[in-house]
Structures are given as C-alpha cells and as structure tokens.
C-alpha cells in the first residue's frame, strides 16, 4: 500500500523542550497521572468526517483540499482508498480510537439496497483495518442530515417514510458499531428541529422523536450491544431550533419518554457555546444530572456565530472540564473525540498532524493541571464549607421532608433566625486557581 503521509513514521513524545513540530511536547501516552495512564484518562479519538470526507468547500467557496480519494472514480474503490489513508493517519498519530458516520466510510449509493450493500462491504474493511492496526472504535453513528430527504428532519419529519429510511440507517449503523466493538453509539439530531412554527406541530414532532429513541433502546437490548447510547446536544444550525438544545433540555426530553436511564450525552464544546453556555457549564450540568457520557473536543470562534469546529487550545477551560470529569470518576465508555477540521487555507496534508498534535498536547496539559487541582482540591473544600449548613440539623430536616412551608415559617419566627450574608470569595478562588493553572 502506498503511503499518503510518507514523510512521517510515527509521532513520538519528545518533551516540553522539543522544537520538533511533529512531536508531542506534553502527551506521553504511558505517563501515569492519579494512578492511570494519560491514554486511559483521555481516551482520544480522531473523526472520519472532517479529516477524510471534507474537501474544504464552504457556502462561499469551492474545495481547497486536493484529496485523491475524493476525486471522481469508482465509489467503493475510493472508499477503500480513504480507509487506507485514515488508518495510516490514526496509526502514525498514535491515537487509540476513531469515530465515523455510516456515509463517511461507505458511498450512500442511489437506493437503500445499494446503501446496505456498500456499508456492509466497508464494515468488513474497517474490521480488518482495526485488527491490523489495533485502533478501536469509540463510537459510530448514522448520517441523518446530509441527504435532501432529511431537509425537514429524520425522526421528526412530517413524512413517516423518511422516518423509516432514517430508522433503517440507524439499524445498520448500530449493528456495525456492535460488530466493530464500538464503546458507544451516538445520535445527533442535526435537523431534528424546525425552521418556522408556521408549519410545525411541536407535540407531534417530539412524540415521533421520542418513539424513535425508544426504538433505538429496544434494538440495543435486542442485539446485546453493551456500549452506551449517547445524544449529542446542539441548539441551532442547521435548523433555527433543535429539540436537543443543551444537556438540560435533553434530560427533560429523556424524562418525558422514560429514557433517562438509557441515554447519556455526548457534549461538544462548540455546541455548548452556541447554546449560550460555557463548555465547563455543560459538562458540570450533565454530571450533576447523571447523564455525562463523552465529549467532542473542539472550540468555536468568539467572533463567529456558527460552529467552526476548531482544534481545542484553551488549556484553562480544558483544565476545569477535566477537573469535573476526574472528580466524577473519569470516563467510563466515553472519551475525547476531536470533532475538528482544518481551516480552508491549511492546505498541506501534514496540517492534519499539526492540528491533532496540538489538541492532544493541550488535553495532556489540562489533565496534569486538573490532577494538581484534585490533589490540593481547595475548590471542593470551599464548596463543602459554603454548603455546610445543609449537613446540619436544619438542612437535613428540610431536605428529608420533615418540614412543611408552615412549620418552617413557625420555626423561623420562634427561633428568630437572622441569617447574614457570607462571602463567596470568588476572587480568592480565581487567584488560587490561576496559581495552579499557570505555575
């Protein structure tokens, strides 16, 4: 097999003093942090779609990338060529996992039978690639948003035949994910929302979406898939409003349809900011609700109001995210998938390495700083002290239901309670945090 990245053998860890741009400065896969290796903590993955399916085209301009496997030719041969390049990249980068949509890896064909046959043949190819390389599947999913049939959504579409077509893709993508040993299966409702309320029945569409998710759960148990089902929240773009707006909205949806114990969330940093939240907020919220699952690691541009999918480089924010994850016990089946794409002007094939090396190093830096926060854990101490009253007799009595509104009012008057404000000491905590982050 001809090598596409012929100038690279394998990216190595050379330490912080290295000047080699094609080497890790902080990510040392075997280095132990808090009893686990960096690789075990981070569980990093590279995505198939942005790296190997995107040609650099945007709504204002033509393709800028010259990717031979995207040129005209026999669709299945080009898909196999793409797989060769993808696994060469995964191995040389030294990343342990990858993620894909069904139509990333196989041509969709001109009808459903061609889709099924093409995808089945490419799953054979991926299975062999994984066996040869040792690279594993973090998660699989189905693309229910690109084809024009999904312009009005898939599960929420007004046409039940479109619902059925989408269900068929998910059926095959879930089966493939199980066969390939995937740790998770993701559902991203890219067009499960509305453009205008003038032609939308909100109750009907939510009911359809709920039934679709119930069918996914039923199939998971039928085929014995042991991985985690993940829903990926996003507020808008491409639709005006999407039903999976953020982690809290997803939780409410899951509760409505009795699915809160069956799904977790796959949180994307750029989606969090589009929802008006911080990445940190979305992670903390999901953990507090018991639905945290996995992460699509990227960032947006503060001056752009859309999903730019840039490589993560905010070590401060990543450190706080990592701190929340470590406090909660770390990933189970999830990990950090780089849902990231090069800028259209990053034309060189080796730019793929520069972007991922930086992202992996930044996550490693964040892991080390989060571990330092855990070891000192002045943040947890400050929080525990702030809420200490809820561990005393009054707090326990309120929480346990011993008090009614009237009995609590009577107690407050009888004992002449006169609570005084207490400083939250935000500035002090920010100072202490920066002493760890920028030591």
XYZ file of C-alpha atoms in Angstrom:
439
model
C 0.000 0.000 0.000
C 1.398 3.394 -0.975
C 1.775 5.741 1.957
C -0.035 9.057 1.787
C 1.837 10.551 4.759
C 5.206 9.293 3.548
C 7.297 11.879 5.437
C 6.191 10.582 8.848
C 6.881 7.345 10.660
C 5.092 7.789 13.989
C 4.593 10.824 16.205
C 6.666 10.432 19.359
C 6.739 12.141 22.746
C 9.851 14.325 22.968
C 9.056 16.527 25.972
C 8.381 20.213 26.528
C 11.832 21.326 25.345
C 11.471 19.764 21.889
C 11.351 22.108 18.903
C 10.052 19.391 16.564
C 6.547 20.411 15.376
C 5.797 16.769 14.592
C 6.300 15.543 18.152
C 4.301 15.593 21.359
C 5.510 18.033 23.992
C 3.073 17.042 26.769
C 1.123 13.962 25.679
C 3.003 10.914 26.885
C 0.540 8.042 26.477
C 2.137 5.831 29.131
C 2.750 8.522 31.767
C 0.711 7.843 34.899
C -1.481 10.538 36.414
C -3.519 9.741 39.538
C -2.969 6.014 39.014
C -3.921 5.821 35.316
C -2.021 6.484 32.134
C -2.739 9.566 30.056
C -4.118 7.322 27.318
C -6.536 5.703 29.783
C -7.699 9.045 31.165
C -8.175 10.819 27.849
C -9.379 8.037 25.528
C -8.797 10.261 22.490
C -10.281 9.683 19.049
C -9.981 11.233 15.587
C -13.058 11.708 13.435
C -13.544 10.329 9.936
C -15.775 13.100 8.575
C -13.815 16.368 8.817
C -10.441 14.706 8.276
C -11.206 12.468 5.318
C -14.600 13.470 3.888
C -14.424 17.259 3.770
C -12.847 18.825 0.695
C -12.506 22.363 2.036
C -15.635 23.676 0.349
C -17.853 26.144 2.182
C -21.009 28.080 1.301
C -18.929 30.839 -0.284
C -16.166 28.905 -1.996
C -15.052 25.846 -3.915
C -12.987 22.957 -2.479
C -9.468 23.883 -1.417
C -8.100 20.445 -0.461
C -6.647 18.072 -3.016
C -7.639 14.703 -1.548
C -7.129 11.932 -4.140
C -9.745 9.652 -2.563
C -12.410 12.358 -3.033
C -11.799 12.610 -6.780
C -14.076 11.059 -9.395
C -13.791 7.303 -9.729
C -15.296 4.035 -8.611
C -17.062 4.938 -5.347
C -16.200 1.741 -3.490
C -12.560 1.813 -4.540
C -12.314 5.413 -3.378
C -13.916 4.449 -0.054
C -11.273 1.766 0.417
C -8.549 4.263 -0.508
C -9.994 6.640 2.094
C -9.887 3.875 4.716
C -6.228 3.166 3.867
C -5.332 6.824 4.420
C -7.459 7.159 7.556
C -5.863 4.199 9.310
C -2.396 5.258 8.200
C -3.123 8.583 9.886
C -4.548 7.028 13.058
C -1.533 4.740 13.452
C 1.099 7.363 12.755
C -0.588 9.842 15.077
C -0.771 7.179 17.775
C -4.394 7.926 18.624
C -6.197 4.901 20.094
C -9.742 5.476 18.790
C -11.707 6.803 15.824
C -15.354 7.730 15.133
C -17.482 7.644 11.960
C -20.880 8.210 10.360
C -22.137 5.421 8.107
C -21.878 7.552 4.946
C -18.369 8.720 5.876
C -16.994 5.247 5.344
C -19.245 3.952 2.550
C -20.892 5.551 -0.503
C -24.609 6.016 0.042
C -25.499 4.705 -3.389
C -28.609 5.566 -5.362
C -31.089 3.477 -3.347
C -31.449 1.757 0.008
C -30.230 -1.628 -1.258
C -27.005 -0.084 -2.550
C -26.566 1.688 0.792
C -26.925 -1.585 2.714
C -24.534 -3.487 0.422
C -21.908 -0.732 0.316
C -21.935 -0.209 4.057
C -21.752 -3.935 4.760
C -18.723 -4.285 2.479
C -16.943 -1.355 4.140
C -17.628 -2.697 7.631
C -15.654 -5.766 6.524
C -12.818 -3.439 5.522
C -12.936 -1.500 8.813
C -12.968 -4.702 10.831
C -9.771 -5.833 9.135
C -8.184 -2.388 9.498
C -8.899 -2.392 13.227
C -7.454 -5.878 13.621
C -4.286 -4.932 11.719
C -3.735 -1.587 13.468
C -5.063 -2.023 16.988
C -7.086 1.192 16.567
C -10.511 0.879 18.207
C -13.925 2.423 17.593
C -15.035 4.950 20.213
C -18.424 5.378 18.586
C -20.384 5.014 15.385
C -23.431 6.891 14.144
C -25.699 7.376 11.118
C -25.824 10.496 8.967
C -29.482 11.553 9.070
C -28.926 15.132 7.984
C -26.942 15.475 4.721
C -29.268 13.896 2.158
C -32.089 16.176 0.885
C -34.645 13.682 2.173
C -33.718 14.875 5.675
C -34.243 18.581 4.990
C -37.188 18.520 7.415
C -35.511 16.151 9.845
C -35.401 12.379 10.129
C -37.276 11.169 13.218
C -39.217 14.452 13.401
C -40.022 14.519 9.668
C -43.676 15.028 8.613
C -43.343 12.001 6.295
C -43.264 8.581 8.040
C -41.369 7.132 5.058
C -38.456 9.437 5.858
C -38.705 8.265 9.481
C -38.484 4.679 8.200
C -35.477 5.414 5.993
C -33.655 7.004 8.918
C -34.541 4.054 11.149
C -33.032 1.730 8.528
C -29.737 3.623 8.581
C -29.610 3.568 12.376
C -30.411 -0.160 12.386
C -27.401 -0.900 10.194
C -25.113 1.633 11.887
C -25.879 0.206 15.342
C -25.248 -3.323 14.116
C -21.946 -2.215 12.591
C -20.919 -0.409 15.779
C -21.552 -3.548 17.829
C -19.668 -5.733 15.358
C -16.686 -3.351 15.347
C -16.518 -3.304 19.138
C -17.633 0.308 19.495
C -17.878 1.616 23.041
C -20.781 3.953 22.261
C -23.438 4.753 19.689
C -24.248 8.442 19.082
C -27.436 10.084 17.838
C -27.043 13.658 16.642
C -30.328 15.219 15.554
C -28.773 17.688 13.165
C -32.102 18.593 11.585
C -34.448 17.400 14.328
C -35.972 20.816 14.886
C -37.856 23.466 12.971
C -37.308 26.431 10.695
C -40.663 28.093 11.430
C -43.560 27.423 13.789
C -45.972 28.360 10.997
C -45.818 24.815 9.605
C -44.687 22.844 12.676
C -46.597 20.621 15.115
C -44.277 20.615 18.154
C -46.212 17.957 20.059
C -46.264 15.601 17.060
C -42.570 16.013 16.268
C -41.452 15.456 19.864
C -43.645 12.348 20.039
C -42.020 10.994 16.872
C -38.544 11.730 18.196
C -39.387 10.047 21.484
C -40.641 6.933 19.727
C -37.518 6.834 17.568
C -35.304 6.875 20.670
C -37.398 4.160 22.283
C -36.882 2.012 19.177
C -33.124 2.591 19.407
C -33.150 1.382 23.026
C -35.235 -1.648 22.098
C -32.778 -2.565 19.351
C -29.763 -2.065 21.616
C -31.097 -4.655 24.034
C -32.249 -6.978 21.260
C -28.773 -7.229 19.703
C -26.963 -7.228 23.041
C -24.993 -4.045 22.461
C -23.155 -3.338 25.728
C -21.996 0.152 24.831
C -23.561 3.458 25.823
C -26.225 5.298 23.826
C -25.375 8.986 23.502
C -27.384 12.006 22.390
C -25.377 14.998 21.186
C -26.986 18.341 22.130
C -26.938 21.334 19.797
C -29.123 24.470 19.935
C -29.371 25.607 16.316
C -27.595 25.471 12.955
C -28.542 23.983 10.623
C -32.140 24.413 11.866
C -33.443 27.506 13.617
C -34.204 25.485 16.757
C -33.298 21.898 17.597
C -35.078 19.764 20.158
C -31.784 18.643 21.768
C -30.807 22.250 22.629
C -28.438 21.542 25.551
C -27.802 18.943 28.265
C -30.627 20.152 30.485
C -33.097 20.126 27.572
C -32.022 16.607 26.613
C -32.556 15.458 30.189
C -36.087 16.867 30.197
C -36.799 15.108 26.891
C -35.458 11.813 28.229
C -37.583 12.101 31.382
C -40.696 12.755 29.285
C -40.246 9.465 27.428
C -38.846 7.382 30.298
C -35.379 7.151 28.754
C -33.215 8.931 31.337
C -31.511 5.685 32.390
C -30.863 4.575 28.803
C -29.032 7.563 27.320
C -26.181 9.870 28.191
C -24.928 12.947 26.383
C -22.029 13.480 24.020
C -21.150 17.125 24.666
C -19.435 19.232 22.029
C -17.593 22.342 23.208
C -18.665 24.440 20.228
C -22.314 23.395 20.668
C -22.190 24.477 24.314
C -21.111 27.986 23.369
C -23.734 28.209 20.624
C -26.326 27.462 23.331
C -25.059 30.444 25.324
C -23.248 28.277 27.873
C -19.631 27.607 28.660
C -18.159 24.193 27.887
C -17.497 23.877 31.632
C -21.178 24.523 32.400
C -22.409 21.817 30.046
C -20.031 19.220 31.495
C -20.914 20.123 35.099
C -24.634 20.104 34.287
C -24.503 16.678 32.624
C -22.521 15.238 35.530
C -24.971 16.694 38.070
C -27.885 15.103 36.178
C -26.133 11.738 35.879
C -26.079 11.763 32.074
C -22.461 12.630 31.262
C -21.075 10.290 28.631
C -18.500 11.576 26.155
C -17.026 14.715 24.572
C -16.477 16.118 21.100
C -13.409 18.246 21.768
C -13.159 21.436 19.743
C -13.728 25.168 20.075
C -15.621 27.951 18.323
C -14.585 31.447 17.352
C -15.963 34.119 19.690
C -16.459 36.448 16.734
C -18.365 33.914 14.624
C -21.889 32.813 15.401
C -21.636 29.357 13.904
C -19.998 26.003 14.502
C -16.362 26.470 13.417
C -15.032 23.160 14.840
C -11.507 24.418 15.527
C -8.909 22.447 17.444
C -9.098 22.975 21.226
C -6.363 25.218 22.630
C -7.838 26.867 25.740
C -5.923 24.967 28.410
C -7.596 26.880 31.251
C -11.087 25.874 30.121
C -9.986 22.321 29.357
C -8.426 22.043 32.828
C -11.707 22.928 34.530
C -13.571 20.465 32.313
C -11.023 17.783 33.138
C -11.320 18.613 36.834
C -15.072 17.951 36.713
C -14.512 14.662 34.885
C -11.832 13.463 37.310
C -13.984 14.391 40.312
C -16.836 12.310 38.913
C -14.614 9.250 38.435
C -13.442 9.788 34.852
C -14.791 8.411 31.608
C -16.446 5.011 31.517
C -17.131 4.298 27.829
C -16.661 7.864 26.578
C -13.603 9.866 25.626
C -12.353 12.966 23.820
C -13.164 12.794 20.127
C -11.589 15.539 18.011
C -14.629 16.758 16.070
C -12.306 19.267 14.448
C -11.487 20.450 10.978
C -8.623 22.306 9.381
C -9.063 25.858 8.173
C -9.660 26.067 4.413
C -6.252 27.688 3.995
C -4.458 24.819 5.760
C -3.782 23.015 2.507
C -0.868 20.776 3.358
C -1.676 17.163 4.189
C 0.570 17.344 7.258
C -1.579 20.120 8.714
C -3.809 17.265 9.900
C -0.966 16.205 12.177
C -0.201 19.705 13.448
C -3.826 20.221 14.461
C -4.171 16.896 16.270
C -0.760 17.060 17.931
C -1.678 20.433 19.373
C -5.084 19.231 20.530
C -3.636 16.127 22.167
C -0.914 18.159 23.881
C -3.451 20.686 25.154
C -5.597 17.920 26.638
C -2.497 16.421 28.273
C -1.599 19.808 29.768
C -5.166 20.131 31.049
C -5.050 16.650 32.564
C -1.893 17.471 34.517
C -3.349 20.729 35.824
C -6.645 19.084 36.725
C -4.743 16.395 38.613
C -2.965 19.143 40.576
C -6.365 20.666 41.390
C -7.621 17.289 42.581
C -4.557 16.739 44.786
C -4.998 20.091 46.556
C -8.741 20.379 45.923
C -9.252 23.738 47.562
C -12.259 24.173 45.259
C -14.107 21.185 46.735
C -13.183 22.346 50.226
C -14.577 25.810 49.531
C -17.793 24.365 48.102
C -18.230 21.975 51.048
C -17.748 24.820 53.517
C -20.220 27.035 51.644
C -22.972 24.402 51.808
C -22.083 23.021 55.257
C -25.398 24.168 56.721
C -27.216 21.560 54.685
C -25.385 18.862 56.658
C -26.607 20.300 59.972
C -29.932 19.505 61.624
C -31.989 22.221 59.930
C -30.690 21.483 56.442
C -31.210 17.741 56.879
C -34.738 18.255 58.194
C -35.682 20.422 55.207
C -34.218 18.004 52.670
C -35.780 14.924 54.257
C -39.269 16.424 54.126
C -39.726 16.841 57.873
C -40.835 20.439 57.377
C -43.842 21.911 55.645
C -43.893 25.508 54.498
C -45.886 26.389 57.665
C -43.650 24.514 60.123
C -40.584 26.124 58.593
C -42.194 29.557 58.885
C -43.107 28.835 62.531
C -39.540 27.710 63.314
C -38.024 30.773 61.684
C -40.199 33.113 63.807
C -39.906 31.088 67.014
C -36.120 30.887 66.904
C -35.799 34.391 65.441
C -33.489 33.220 62.677
C -31.425 36.081 61.312
C -29.077 34.695 58.642
C -26.317 37.012 57.476
C -24.682 37.087 54.031
C -21.413 35.185 53.731
C -18.696 35.946 51.182
C -18.439 33.578 48.252
C -14.762 34.571 47.904
C -14.840 34.225 44.127
C -11.799 36.450 43.622
C -9.723 34.438 46.102
C -10.659 31.179 44.388
C -9.826 32.633 40.972
C -6.409 33.673 42.277
C -5.763 30.243 43.786
C -6.919 28.567 40.578
C -4.514 30.573 38.430
C -1.615 29.729 40.734
C -2.217 26.081 39.782
C -3.037 26.604 36.116
C -0.099 28.901 35.377
C 2.521 27.650 37.820
